[in-house]
PDB file of C-alpha atoms in Angstrom:
ATOM      1  CA  UNK I   1     -26.271 -80.548 135.484  1.00 43.00           C
ATOM      2  CA  UNK I   2     -23.789 -82.950 137.520  1.00 48.00           C
ATOM      3  CA  UNK I   3     -23.479 -85.737 138.477  1.00 52.00           C
ATOM      4  CA  UNK I   4     -26.421 -87.089 140.700  1.00 52.00           C
ATOM      5  CA  UNK I   5     -25.926 -90.417 141.976  1.00 55.00           C
ATOM      6  CA  UNK I   6     -28.200 -91.714 140.404  1.00 72.00           C
ATOM      7  CA  UNK I   7     -28.228 -93.229 136.930  1.00 76.00           C
ATOM      8  CA  UNK I   8     -32.063 -92.707 136.078  1.00 76.00           C
ATOM      9  CA  UNK I   9     -31.684 -88.837 137.343  1.00 79.00           C
ATOM     10  CA  UNK I  10     -28.353 -88.717 135.506  1.00 81.00           C
ATOM     11  CA  UNK I  11     -29.817 -89.730 132.156  1.00 80.00           C
ATOM     12  CA  UNK I  12     -32.559 -87.679 131.601  1.00 81.00           C
ATOM     13  CA  UNK I  13     -30.484 -84.381 132.596  1.00 83.00           C
ATOM     14  CA  UNK I  14     -27.048 -85.436 129.865  1.00 85.00           C
ATOM     15  CA  UNK I  15     -30.881 -86.431 126.952  1.00 84.00           C
ATOM     16  CA  UNK I  16     -31.748 -82.408 128.588  1.00 84.00           C
ATOM     17  CA  UNK I  17     -28.491 -81.329 128.392  1.00 87.00           C
ATOM     18  CA  UNK I  18     -28.290 -82.076 124.493  1.00 87.00           C
ATOM     19  CA  UNK I  19     -31.684 -80.458 123.795  1.00 86.00           C
ATOM     20  CA  UNK I  20     -30.948 -77.605 125.425  1.00 85.00           C
ATOM     21  CA  UNK I  21     -27.370 -77.050 123.345  1.00 87.00           C
ATOM     22  CA  UNK I  22     -29.215 -78.084 120.250  1.00 86.00           C
ATOM     23  CA  UNK I  23     -31.787 -75.720 120.369  1.00 85.00           C
ATOM     24  CA  UNK I  24     -29.134 -73.515 121.144  1.00 85.00           C
ATOM     25  CA  UNK I  25     -27.194 -74.137 118.558  1.00 85.00           C
ATOM     26  CA  UNK I  26     -29.632 -73.279 116.759  1.00 86.00           C
ATOM     27  CA  UNK I  27     -30.837 -69.484 117.016  1.00 83.00           C
ATOM     28  CA  UNK I  28     -26.783 -69.265 116.237  1.00 83.00           C
ATOM     29  CA  UNK I  29     -27.307 -70.166 112.900  1.00 85.00           C
ATOM     30  CA  UNK I  30     -30.541 -68.384 112.670  1.00 85.00           C
ATOM     31  CA  UNK I  31     -28.890 -65.380 113.193  1.00 83.00           C
ATOM     32  CA  UNK I  32     -25.914 -66.242 111.150  1.00 84.00           C
ATOM     33  CA  UNK I  33     -24.902 -65.600 107.938  1.00 84.00           C
ATOM     34  CA  UNK I  34     -24.324 -67.718 105.175  1.00 84.00           C
ATOM     35  CA  UNK I  35     -20.738 -65.676 104.771  1.00 84.00           C
ATOM     36  CA  UNK I  36     -20.333 -66.579 108.096  1.00 83.00           C
ATOM     37  CA  UNK I  37     -21.518 -69.443 108.193  1.00 83.00           C
ATOM     38  CA  UNK I  38     -18.557 -72.506 109.016  1.00 81.00           C
ATOM     39  CA  UNK I  39     -15.823 -70.191 108.573  1.00 81.00           C
ATOM     40  CA  UNK I  40     -17.219 -69.156 105.123  1.00 80.00           C
ATOM     41  CA  UNK I  41     -15.799 -71.647 103.387  1.00 86.00           C
ATOM     42  CA  UNK I  42     -18.454 -73.263 101.418  1.00 89.00           C
ATOM     43  CA  UNK I  43     -19.882 -69.663 101.103  1.00 90.00           C
ATOM     44  CA  UNK I  44     -16.356 -68.863  99.197  1.00 91.00           C
ATOM     45  CA  UNK I  45     -16.980 -72.454  97.215  1.00 93.00           C
ATOM     46  CA  UNK I  46     -20.879 -71.196  96.040  1.00 93.00           C
ATOM     47  CA  UNK I  47     -19.965 -67.840  94.623  1.00 93.00           C
ATOM     48  CA  UNK I  48     -16.684 -69.116  92.619  1.00 94.00           C
ATOM     49  CA  UNK I  49     -19.820 -71.361  91.689  1.00 94.00           C
ATOM     50  CA  UNK I  50     -22.541 -68.237  90.316  1.00 93.00           C
ATOM     51  CA  UNK I  51     -19.223 -67.027  88.538  1.00 93.00           C
ATOM     52  CA  UNK I  52     -19.014 -69.853  86.351  1.00 93.00           C
ATOM     53  CA  UNK I  53     -22.188 -69.747  85.671  1.00 93.00           C
ATOM     54  CA  UNK I  54     -23.135 -66.645  84.201  1.00 93.00           C
ATOM     55  CA  UNK I  55     -21.679 -67.540  81.352  1.00 91.00           C
ATOM     56  CA  UNK I  56     -23.984 -70.394  81.028  1.00 92.00           C
ATOM     57  CA  UNK I  57     -26.989 -67.611  82.247  1.00 91.00           C
ATOM     58  CA  UNK I  58     -25.220 -64.967  79.439  1.00 92.00           C
ATOM     59  CA  UNK I  59     -25.797 -67.245  77.045  1.00 92.00           C
ATOM     60  CA  UNK I  60     -29.495 -68.432  78.452  1.00 91.00           C
ATOM     61  CA  UNK I  61     -30.278 -64.925  78.177  1.00 90.00           C
ATOM     62  CA  UNK I  62     -30.004 -64.814  74.498  1.00 89.00           C
ATOM     63  CA  UNK I  63     -31.417 -67.519  73.831  1.00 90.00           C
ATOM     64  CA  UNK I  64     -34.627 -66.573  76.290  1.00 87.00           C
ATOM     65  CA  UNK I  65     -34.613 -63.667  74.455  1.00 84.00           C
ATOM     66  CA  UNK I  66     -34.563 -64.161  70.530  1.00 82.00           C
ATOM     67  CA  UNK I  67     -36.812 -66.946  71.746  1.00 81.00           C
ATOM     68  CA  UNK I  68     -39.662 -64.449  73.299  1.00 77.00           C
ATOM     69  CA  UNK I  69     -39.549 -61.412  70.439  1.00 75.00           C
ATOM     70  CA  UNK I  70     -40.712 -64.872  68.222  1.00 74.00           C
ATOM     71  CA  UNK I  71     -43.705 -65.472  70.488  1.00 72.00           C
ATOM     72  CA  UNK I  72     -44.886 -62.480  70.765  1.00 67.00           C
ATOM     73  CA  UNK I  73     -43.921 -59.834  67.365  1.00 65.00           C
ATOM     74  CA  UNK I  74     -46.289 -60.897  65.212  1.00 56.00           C
ATOM     75  CA  UNK I  75     -44.019 -59.614  62.040  1.00 52.00           C
ATOM     76  CA  UNK I  76     -41.242 -58.615  62.033  1.00 52.00           C
ATOM     77  CA  UNK I  77     -43.242 -54.829  61.383  1.00 56.00           C
ATOM     78  CA  UNK I  78     -43.568 -54.705  65.064  1.00 56.00           C
ATOM     79  CA  UNK I  79     -39.898 -54.750  65.829  1.00 56.00           C
ATOM     80  CA  UNK I  80     -39.429 -51.599  63.713  1.00 60.00           C
ATOM     81  CA  UNK I  81     -42.160 -49.870  66.566  1.00 67.00           C
ATOM     82  CA  UNK I  82     -40.149 -47.258  69.068  1.00 69.00           C
ATOM     83  CA  UNK I  83     -41.665 -48.469  71.516  1.00 68.00           C
ATOM     84  CA  UNK I  84     -42.112 -51.660  71.417  1.00 68.00           C
ATOM     85  CA  UNK I  85     -38.171 -52.389  70.474  1.00 71.00           C
ATOM     86  CA  UNK I  86     -37.645 -50.265  73.276  1.00 77.00           C
ATOM     87  CA  UNK I  87     -39.873 -52.558  75.222  1.00 79.00           C
ATOM     88  CA  UNK I  88     -37.924 -55.558  74.134  1.00 78.00           C
ATOM     89  CA  UNK I  89     -34.579 -53.290  74.657  1.00 82.00           C
ATOM     90  CA  UNK I  90     -35.648 -51.883  78.429  1.00 85.00           C
ATOM     91  CA  UNK I  91     -36.615 -55.877  78.950  1.00 83.00           C
ATOM     92  CA  UNK I  92     -33.258 -58.014  78.208  1.00 86.00           C
ATOM     93  CA  UNK I  93     -31.213 -55.112  80.028  1.00 89.00           C
ATOM     94  CA  UNK I  94     -33.162 -55.459  83.535  1.00 89.00           C
ATOM     95  CA  UNK I  95     -32.195 -59.412  82.327  1.00 89.00           C
ATOM     96  CA  UNK I  96     -28.547 -58.599  82.206  1.00 91.00           C
ATOM     97  CA  UNK I  97     -28.172 -56.691  84.837  1.00 92.00           C
ATOM     98  CA  UNK I  98     -30.287 -59.678  87.373  1.00 90.00           C
ATOM     99  CA  UNK I  99     -28.206 -62.148  85.770  1.00 91.00           C
ATOM    100  CA  UNK I 100     -24.970 -60.157  86.391  1.00 91.00           C
ATOM    101  CA  UNK I 101     -25.934 -58.420  90.538  1.00 92.00           C
ATOM    102  CA  UNK I 102     -28.266 -61.962  90.750  1.00 89.00           C
ATOM    103  CA  UNK I 103     -25.912 -62.358  93.271  1.00 90.00           C
ATOM    104  CA  UNK I 104     -26.270 -59.091  95.792  1.00 92.00           C
ATOM    105  CA  UNK I 105     -29.812 -59.822  94.041  1.00 90.00           C
ATOM    106  CA  UNK I 106     -29.888 -62.805  96.984  1.00 89.00           C
ATOM    107  CA  UNK I 107     -27.881 -61.228  99.195  1.00 90.00           C
ATOM    108  CA  UNK I 108     -30.086 -57.936  99.583  1.00 91.00           C
ATOM    109  CA  UNK I 109     -33.401 -60.327 100.150  1.00 90.00           C
ATOM    110  CA  UNK I 110     -31.158 -62.789 102.348  1.00 90.00           C
ATOM    111  CA  UNK I 111     -30.545 -59.637 104.678  1.00 90.00           C
ATOM    112  CA  UNK I 112     -34.402 -58.348 104.965  1.00 91.00           C
ATOM    113  CA  UNK I 113     -34.539 -61.251 106.017  1.00 89.00           C
ATOM    114  CA  UNK I 114     -32.654 -61.679 108.336  1.00 89.00           C
ATOM    115  CA  UNK I 115     -34.259 -58.378 109.579  1.00 89.00           C
ATOM    116  CA  UNK I 116     -37.136 -59.357 110.703  1.00 89.00           C
ATOM    117  CA  UNK I 117     -35.365 -62.078 112.898  1.00 87.00           C
ATOM    118  CA  UNK I 118     -33.957 -59.865 114.709  1.00 86.00           C
ATOM    119  CA  UNK I 119     -37.008 -57.809 114.774  1.00 88.00           C
ATOM    120  CA  UNK I 120     -38.966 -60.732 116.141  1.00 85.00           C
ATOM    121  CA  UNK I 121     -36.250 -61.368 118.603  1.00 82.00           C
ATOM    122  CA  UNK I 122     -35.482 -58.320 119.814  1.00 83.00           C
ATOM    123  CA  UNK I 123     -39.634 -58.559 119.892  1.00 83.00           C
ATOM    124  CA  UNK I 124     -39.941 -61.777 121.804  1.00 74.00           C
ATOM    125  CA  UNK I 125     -37.481 -60.186 124.627  1.00 70.00           C
ATOM    126  CA  UNK I 126     -35.250 -63.509 124.223  1.00 65.00           C
ATOM    127  CA  UNK I 127     -32.001 -63.804 123.156  1.00 60.00           C
ATOM    128  CA  UNK I 128     -31.653 -68.144 123.401  1.00 57.00           C
ATOM    129  CA  UNK I 129     -34.178 -70.795 123.344  1.00 52.00           C
ATOM    130  CA  UNK I 130     -35.095 -71.086 126.962  1.00 59.00           C
ATOM    131  CA  UNK I 131     -33.251 -74.191 129.148  1.00 67.00           C
ATOM    132  CA  UNK I 132     -35.363 -76.852 130.394  1.00 71.00           C
ATOM    133  CA  UNK I 133     -33.984 -78.391 133.764  1.00 73.00           C
ATOM    134  CA  UNK I 134     -35.160 -81.283 135.575  1.00 74.00           C
ATOM    135  CA  UNK I 135     -37.278 -80.904 138.166  1.00 73.00           C
ATOM    136  CA  UNK I 136     -35.885 -80.876 142.007  1.00 74.00           C
ATOM    137  CA  UNK I 137     -40.139 -82.267 142.784  1.00 74.00           C
ATOM    138  CA  UNK I 138     -38.719 -84.924 140.203  1.00 73.00           C
ATOM    139  CA  UNK I 139     -35.260 -85.600 141.392  1.00 76.00           C
ATOM    140  CA  UNK I 140     -36.509 -86.567 145.395  1.00 75.00           C
ATOM    141  CA  UNK I 141     -39.245 -88.853 144.017  1.00 71.00           C
ATOM    142  CA  UNK I 142     -36.150 -90.910 141.786  1.00 72.00           C
ATOM    143  CA  UNK I 143     -34.001 -90.501 144.493  1.00 73.00           C
ATOM    144  CA  UNK I 144     -36.628 -91.917 147.283  1.00 69.00           C
ATOM    145  CA  UNK I 145     -37.662 -95.001 144.124  1.00 69.00           C
ATOM    146  CA  UNK I 146     -35.500 -98.566 146.093  1.00 66.00           C
ATOM    147  CA  UNK I 147     -33.801-100.799 143.568  1.00 63.00           C
ATOM    148  CA  UNK I 148     -36.493-103.208 142.219  1.00 65.00           C
ATOM    149  CA  UNK I 149     -38.948 -99.907 141.688  1.00 64.00           C
ATOM    150  CA  UNK I 150     -36.265 -98.031 139.742  1.00 68.00           C
ATOM    151  CA  UNK I 151     -36.085-100.998 137.582  1.00 73.00           C
ATOM    152  CA  UNK I 152     -39.255 -99.402 135.094  1.00 73.00           C
ATOM    153  CA  UNK I 153     -37.760 -96.233 135.990  1.00 74.00           C
ATOM    154  CA  UNK I 154     -35.049 -97.016 134.216  1.00 78.00           C
ATOM    155  CA  UNK I 155     -37.833 -97.809 131.173  1.00 79.00           C
ATOM    156  CA  UNK I 156     -39.004 -94.787 130.813  1.00 75.00           C
ATOM    157  CA  UNK I 157     -35.604 -92.819 130.692  1.00 78.00           C
ATOM    158  CA  UNK I 158     -34.735 -94.264 128.625  1.00 83.00           C
ATOM    159  CA  UNK I 159     -36.919 -93.695 125.867  1.00 84.00           C
ATOM    160  CA  UNK I 160     -37.497 -90.428 126.804  1.00 80.00           C
ATOM    161  CA  UNK I 161     -34.100 -89.847 126.682  1.00 84.00           C
ATOM    162  CA  UNK I 162     -33.945 -91.562 123.656  1.00 88.00           C
ATOM    163  CA  UNK I 163     -36.163 -90.198 122.351  1.00 86.00           C
ATOM    164  CA  UNK I 164     -35.447 -86.113 122.982  1.00 86.00           C
ATOM    165  CA  UNK I 165     -31.742 -86.687 121.550  1.00 88.00           C
ATOM    166  CA  UNK I 166     -33.680 -88.035 117.956  1.00 90.00           C
ATOM    167  CA  UNK I 167     -35.966 -85.212 117.778  1.00 88.00           C
ATOM    168  CA  UNK I 168     -33.180 -82.373 118.920  1.00 88.00           C
ATOM    169  CA  UNK I 169     -31.506 -83.896 115.807  1.00 90.00           C
ATOM    170  CA  UNK I 170     -34.170 -83.511 113.409  1.00 90.00           C
ATOM    171  CA  UNK I 171     -34.852 -80.415 114.344  1.00 89.00           C
ATOM    172  CA  UNK I 172     -30.855 -79.356 113.921  1.00 89.00           C
ATOM    173  CA  UNK I 173     -31.368 -81.146 110.176  1.00 91.00           C
ATOM    174  CA  UNK I 174     -33.757 -79.254 109.634  1.00 89.00           C
ATOM    175  CA  UNK I 175     -31.849 -75.961 110.062  1.00 89.00           C
ATOM    176  CA  UNK I 176     -28.986 -77.572 108.332  1.00 90.00           C
ATOM    177  CA  UNK I 177     -30.958 -77.734 105.595  1.00 91.00           C
ATOM    178  CA  UNK I 178     -32.240 -74.765 104.896  1.00 90.00           C
ATOM    179  CA  UNK I 179     -28.704 -73.462 104.884  1.00 88.00           C
ATOM    180  CA  UNK I 180     -28.587 -75.394 102.428  1.00 91.00           C
ATOM    181  CA  UNK I 181     -31.134 -74.939 100.505  1.00 92.00           C
ATOM    182  CA  UNK I 182     -30.233 -71.525 100.641  1.00 91.00           C
ATOM    183  CA  UNK I 183     -26.690 -71.915  99.198  1.00 92.00           C
ATOM    184  CA  UNK I 184     -27.795 -74.601  96.069  1.00 93.00           C
ATOM    185  CA  UNK I 185     -30.104 -71.834  95.611  1.00 93.00           C
ATOM    186  CA  UNK I 186     -27.993 -68.569  95.081  1.00 93.00           C
ATOM    187  CA  UNK I 187     -24.975 -70.925  93.121  1.00 93.00           C
ATOM    188  CA  UNK I 188     -27.672 -71.912  90.276  1.00 93.00           C
ATOM    189  CA  UNK I 189     -29.227 -68.175  90.487  1.00 93.00           C
ATOM    190  CA  UNK I 190     -27.695 -67.243  86.636  1.00 93.00           C
ATOM    191  CA  UNK I 191     -30.643 -69.771  85.244  1.00 93.00           C
ATOM    192  CA  UNK I 192     -33.227 -69.037  86.589  1.00 93.00           C
ATOM    193  CA  UNK I 193     -33.189 -65.528  85.863  1.00 93.00           C
ATOM    194  CA  UNK I 194     -32.180 -65.063  82.808  1.00 92.00           C
ATOM    195  CA  UNK I 195     -34.913 -66.139  82.157  1.00 91.00           C
ATOM    196  CA  UNK I 196     -36.132 -62.565  82.530  1.00 90.00           C
ATOM    197  CA  UNK I 197     -35.480 -62.201  79.551  1.00 87.00           C
ATOM    198  CA  UNK I 198     -38.361 -63.752  77.360  1.00 85.00           C
ATOM    199  CA  UNK I 199     -41.783 -62.036  78.537  1.00 82.00           C
ATOM    200  CA  UNK I 200     -43.149 -66.285  77.865  1.00 84.00           C
ATOM    201  CA  UNK I 201     -40.175 -66.918  79.927  1.00 86.00           C
ATOM    202  CA  UNK I 202     -39.374 -64.526  82.715  1.00 87.00           C
ATOM    203  CA  UNK I 203     -42.315 -66.509  84.976  1.00 89.00           C
ATOM    204  CA  UNK I 204     -39.672 -68.991  86.060  1.00 91.00           C
ATOM    205  CA  UNK I 205     -37.324 -65.970  87.012  1.00 90.00           C
ATOM    206  CA  UNK I 206     -40.108 -64.570  89.495  1.00 90.00           C
ATOM    207  CA  UNK I 207     -41.487 -67.729  90.875  1.00 90.00           C
ATOM    208  CA  UNK I 208     -37.216 -68.385  91.230  1.00 92.00           C
ATOM    209  CA  UNK I 209     -37.350 -65.790  93.531  1.00 91.00           C
ATOM    210  CA  UNK I 210     -40.759 -65.866  95.407  1.00 90.00           C
ATOM    211  CA  UNK I 211     -38.988 -69.324  96.119  1.00 91.00           C
ATOM    212  CA  UNK I 212     -35.390 -68.055  97.900  1.00 92.00           C
ATOM    213  CA  UNK I 213     -37.775 -65.581  99.382  1.00 91.00           C
ATOM    214  CA  UNK I 214     -39.113 -68.369 101.247  1.00 91.00           C
ATOM    215  CA  UNK I 215     -36.653 -70.339 101.380  1.00 91.00           C
ATOM    216  CA  UNK I 216     -35.156 -67.147 103.592  1.00 90.00           C
ATOM    217  CA  UNK I 217     -38.936 -66.621 105.543  1.00 89.00           C
ATOM    218  CA  UNK I 218     -38.282 -70.344 106.916  1.00 90.00           C
ATOM    219  CA  UNK I 219     -35.989 -68.684 109.282  1.00 89.00           C
ATOM    220  CA  UNK I 220     -38.433 -66.179 110.972  1.00 89.00           C
ATOM    221  CA  UNK I 221     -41.273 -69.056 110.667  1.00 90.00           C
ATOM    222  CA  UNK I 222     -38.792 -71.576 112.731  1.00 90.00           C
ATOM    223  CA  UNK I 223     -37.698 -69.165 115.227  1.00 88.00           C
ATOM    224  CA  UNK I 224     -41.289 -68.116 115.712  1.00 88.00           C
ATOM    225  CA  UNK I 225     -41.947 -71.608 116.451  1.00 87.00           C
ATOM    226  CA  UNK I 226     -38.713 -71.728 118.928  1.00 84.00           C
ATOM    227  CA  UNK I 227     -40.046 -68.221 120.746  1.00 83.00           C
ATOM    228  CA  UNK I 228     -43.311 -69.801 121.323  1.00 82.00           C
ATOM    229  CA  UNK I 229     -41.930 -72.629 122.519  1.00 80.00           C
ATOM    230  CA  UNK I 230     -39.657 -71.293 124.812  1.00 77.00           C
ATOM    231  CA  UNK I 231     -42.555 -69.699 126.629  1.00 75.00           C
ATOM    232  CA  UNK I 232     -44.447 -72.583 126.855  1.00 74.00           C
ATOM    233  CA  UNK I 233     -41.029 -73.867 128.211  1.00 69.00           C
ATOM    234  CA  UNK I 234     -41.371 -71.764 130.786  1.00 65.00           C
ATOM    235  CA  UNK I 235     -44.079 -73.047 132.834  1.00 65.00           C
ATOM    236  CA  UNK I 236     -42.861 -77.017 133.252  1.00 56.00           C
ATOM    237  CA  UNK I 237     -44.925 -79.266 132.244  1.00 56.00           C
ATOM    238  CA  UNK I 238     -47.381 -80.447 135.591  1.00 56.00           C
ATOM    239  CA  UNK I 239     -46.124 -82.827 138.082  1.00 59.00           C
ATOM    240  CA  UNK I 240     -48.824 -84.593 138.952  1.00 52.00           C
ATOM    241  CA  UNK I 241     -50.735 -85.914 142.485  1.00 58.00           C
ATOM    242  CA  UNK I 242     -47.846 -86.814 144.734  1.00 59.00           C
ATOM    243  CA  UNK I 243     -50.205 -90.053 145.582  1.00 65.00           C
ATOM    244  CA  UNK I 244     -49.741 -91.824 142.311  1.00 64.00           C
ATOM    245  CA  UNK I 245     -46.359 -93.864 142.181  1.00 67.00           C
ATOM    246  CA  UNK I 246     -43.447 -92.172 141.443  1.00 68.00           C
ATOM    247  CA  UNK I 247     -42.932 -93.970 137.695  1.00 70.00           C
ATOM    248  CA  UNK I 248     -46.328 -92.631 137.087  1.00 73.00           C
ATOM    249  CA  UNK I 249     -45.355 -89.174 137.882  1.00 73.00           C
ATOM    250  CA  UNK I 250     -41.758 -90.110 136.262  1.00 75.00           C
ATOM    251  CA  UNK I 251     -43.806 -91.056 132.941  1.00 75.00           C
ATOM    252  CA  UNK I 252     -46.559 -88.493 133.145  1.00 76.00           C
ATOM    253  CA  UNK I 253     -43.674 -85.481 133.294  1.00 77.00           C
ATOM    254  CA  UNK I 254     -41.570 -87.299 129.998  1.00 78.00           C
ATOM    255  CA  UNK I 255     -45.078 -87.875 128.431  1.00 79.00           C
ATOM    256  CA  UNK I 256     -45.848 -84.353 128.599  1.00 80.00           C
ATOM    257  CA  UNK I 257     -42.238 -82.747 127.872  1.00 80.00           C
ATOM    258  CA  UNK I 258     -41.959 -85.466 124.683  1.00 82.00           C
ATOM    259  CA  UNK I 259     -45.178 -83.944 123.363  1.00 84.00           C
ATOM    260  CA  UNK I 260     -44.045 -79.492 123.196  1.00 83.00           C
ATOM    261  CA  UNK I 261     -40.660 -81.104 122.197  1.00 85.00           C
ATOM    262  CA  UNK I 262     -42.402 -83.051 119.308  1.00 88.00           C
ATOM    263  CA  UNK I 263     -44.532 -79.508 118.647  1.00 87.00           C
ATOM    264  CA  UNK I 264     -41.953 -78.033 118.555  1.00 87.00           C
ATOM    265  CA  UNK I 265     -40.025 -79.893 115.948  1.00 89.00           C
ATOM    266  CA  UNK I 266     -43.528 -80.234 114.051  1.00 89.00           C
ATOM    267  CA  UNK I 267     -44.007 -77.087 113.503  1.00 88.00           C
ATOM    268  CA  UNK I 268     -39.807 -76.611 112.301  1.00 88.00           C
ATOM    269  CA  UNK I 269     -40.386 -79.649 110.163  1.00 88.00           C
ATOM    270  CA  UNK I 270     -43.660 -77.910 108.450  1.00 88.00           C
ATOM    271  CA  UNK I 271     -41.890 -74.240 108.276  1.00 88.00           C
ATOM    272  CA  UNK I 272     -41.332 -74.623 104.414  1.00 86.00           C
ATOM    273  CA  UNK I 273     -44.666 -75.530 103.718  1.00 87.00           C
ATOM    274  CA  UNK I 274     -46.075 -72.876 105.791  1.00 86.00           C
ATOM    275  CA  UNK I 275     -44.306 -70.586 104.102  1.00 86.00           C
ATOM    276  CA  UNK I 276     -44.701 -71.875 100.582  1.00 84.00           C
ATOM    277  CA  UNK I 277     -48.819 -71.535 101.689  1.00 83.00           C
ATOM    278  CA  UNK I 278     -48.797 -67.991 103.295  1.00 81.00           C
ATOM    279  CA  UNK I 279     -46.207 -66.838 100.217  1.00 76.00           C
ATOM    280  CA  UNK I 280     -49.231 -68.641  97.542  1.00 76.00           C
ATOM    281  CA  UNK I 281     -46.410 -71.097  96.431  1.00 71.00           C
ATOM    282  CA  UNK I 282     -48.174 -74.221  96.721  1.00 58.00           C
TER     283      UNK I 282
END
């Protein structure tokens, strides 16, 4: 989208180029692994924090285990029963394994989600977002407008371009936020996973795993929204009747374009709520 000699056309093309760049960046983020994100420096720090918190996790493991034994055993005699003692031993061993290998568990859940994302991409036949461009009919109409008639177009395109820029930034920030939630959950995972040691507190560990899986699957919802939008964008917004004023034609085009973008951004913003409702997390 080079210079066309018209500020109005160049301004719209610049806004659409920004939108296309952000959409392409989002597709890249959805297929990236935590180790690849921003060169892997953030992931190295997260792994270090996770390792450091394992010591706290083991301390909580004992605390939750003892608390669970006290609450679930009516008397000391019950602990002497082999089946009950075996059950407690197995629970403690599994909880310790969850804390010890929690990072591997997190990566396994993320890999499953990434596999689903790759499958959706393959099934959709898309490898990147559909690039938007200004229709030739719109460019022709804008270039035919005189100086005084072009003044209202400046305002329309200026506001439209600003809105497009804001929408693209909001959408990109939402996708980045997903990675930050993944990093934070992975870093503190030894603490909630230690709750599996006690039967009364095991719900904490289950809720954590479900929440982490929901964060991973947010990528699928975001990708589905982008796929639907890309299919929708393949048919450009309808251009109004040629008998209408150029300002009206451009306004109709920009308005319909912004509406489709707003729908996509809204779907991306709601991805966490949608996946939580589907998983029954409220």
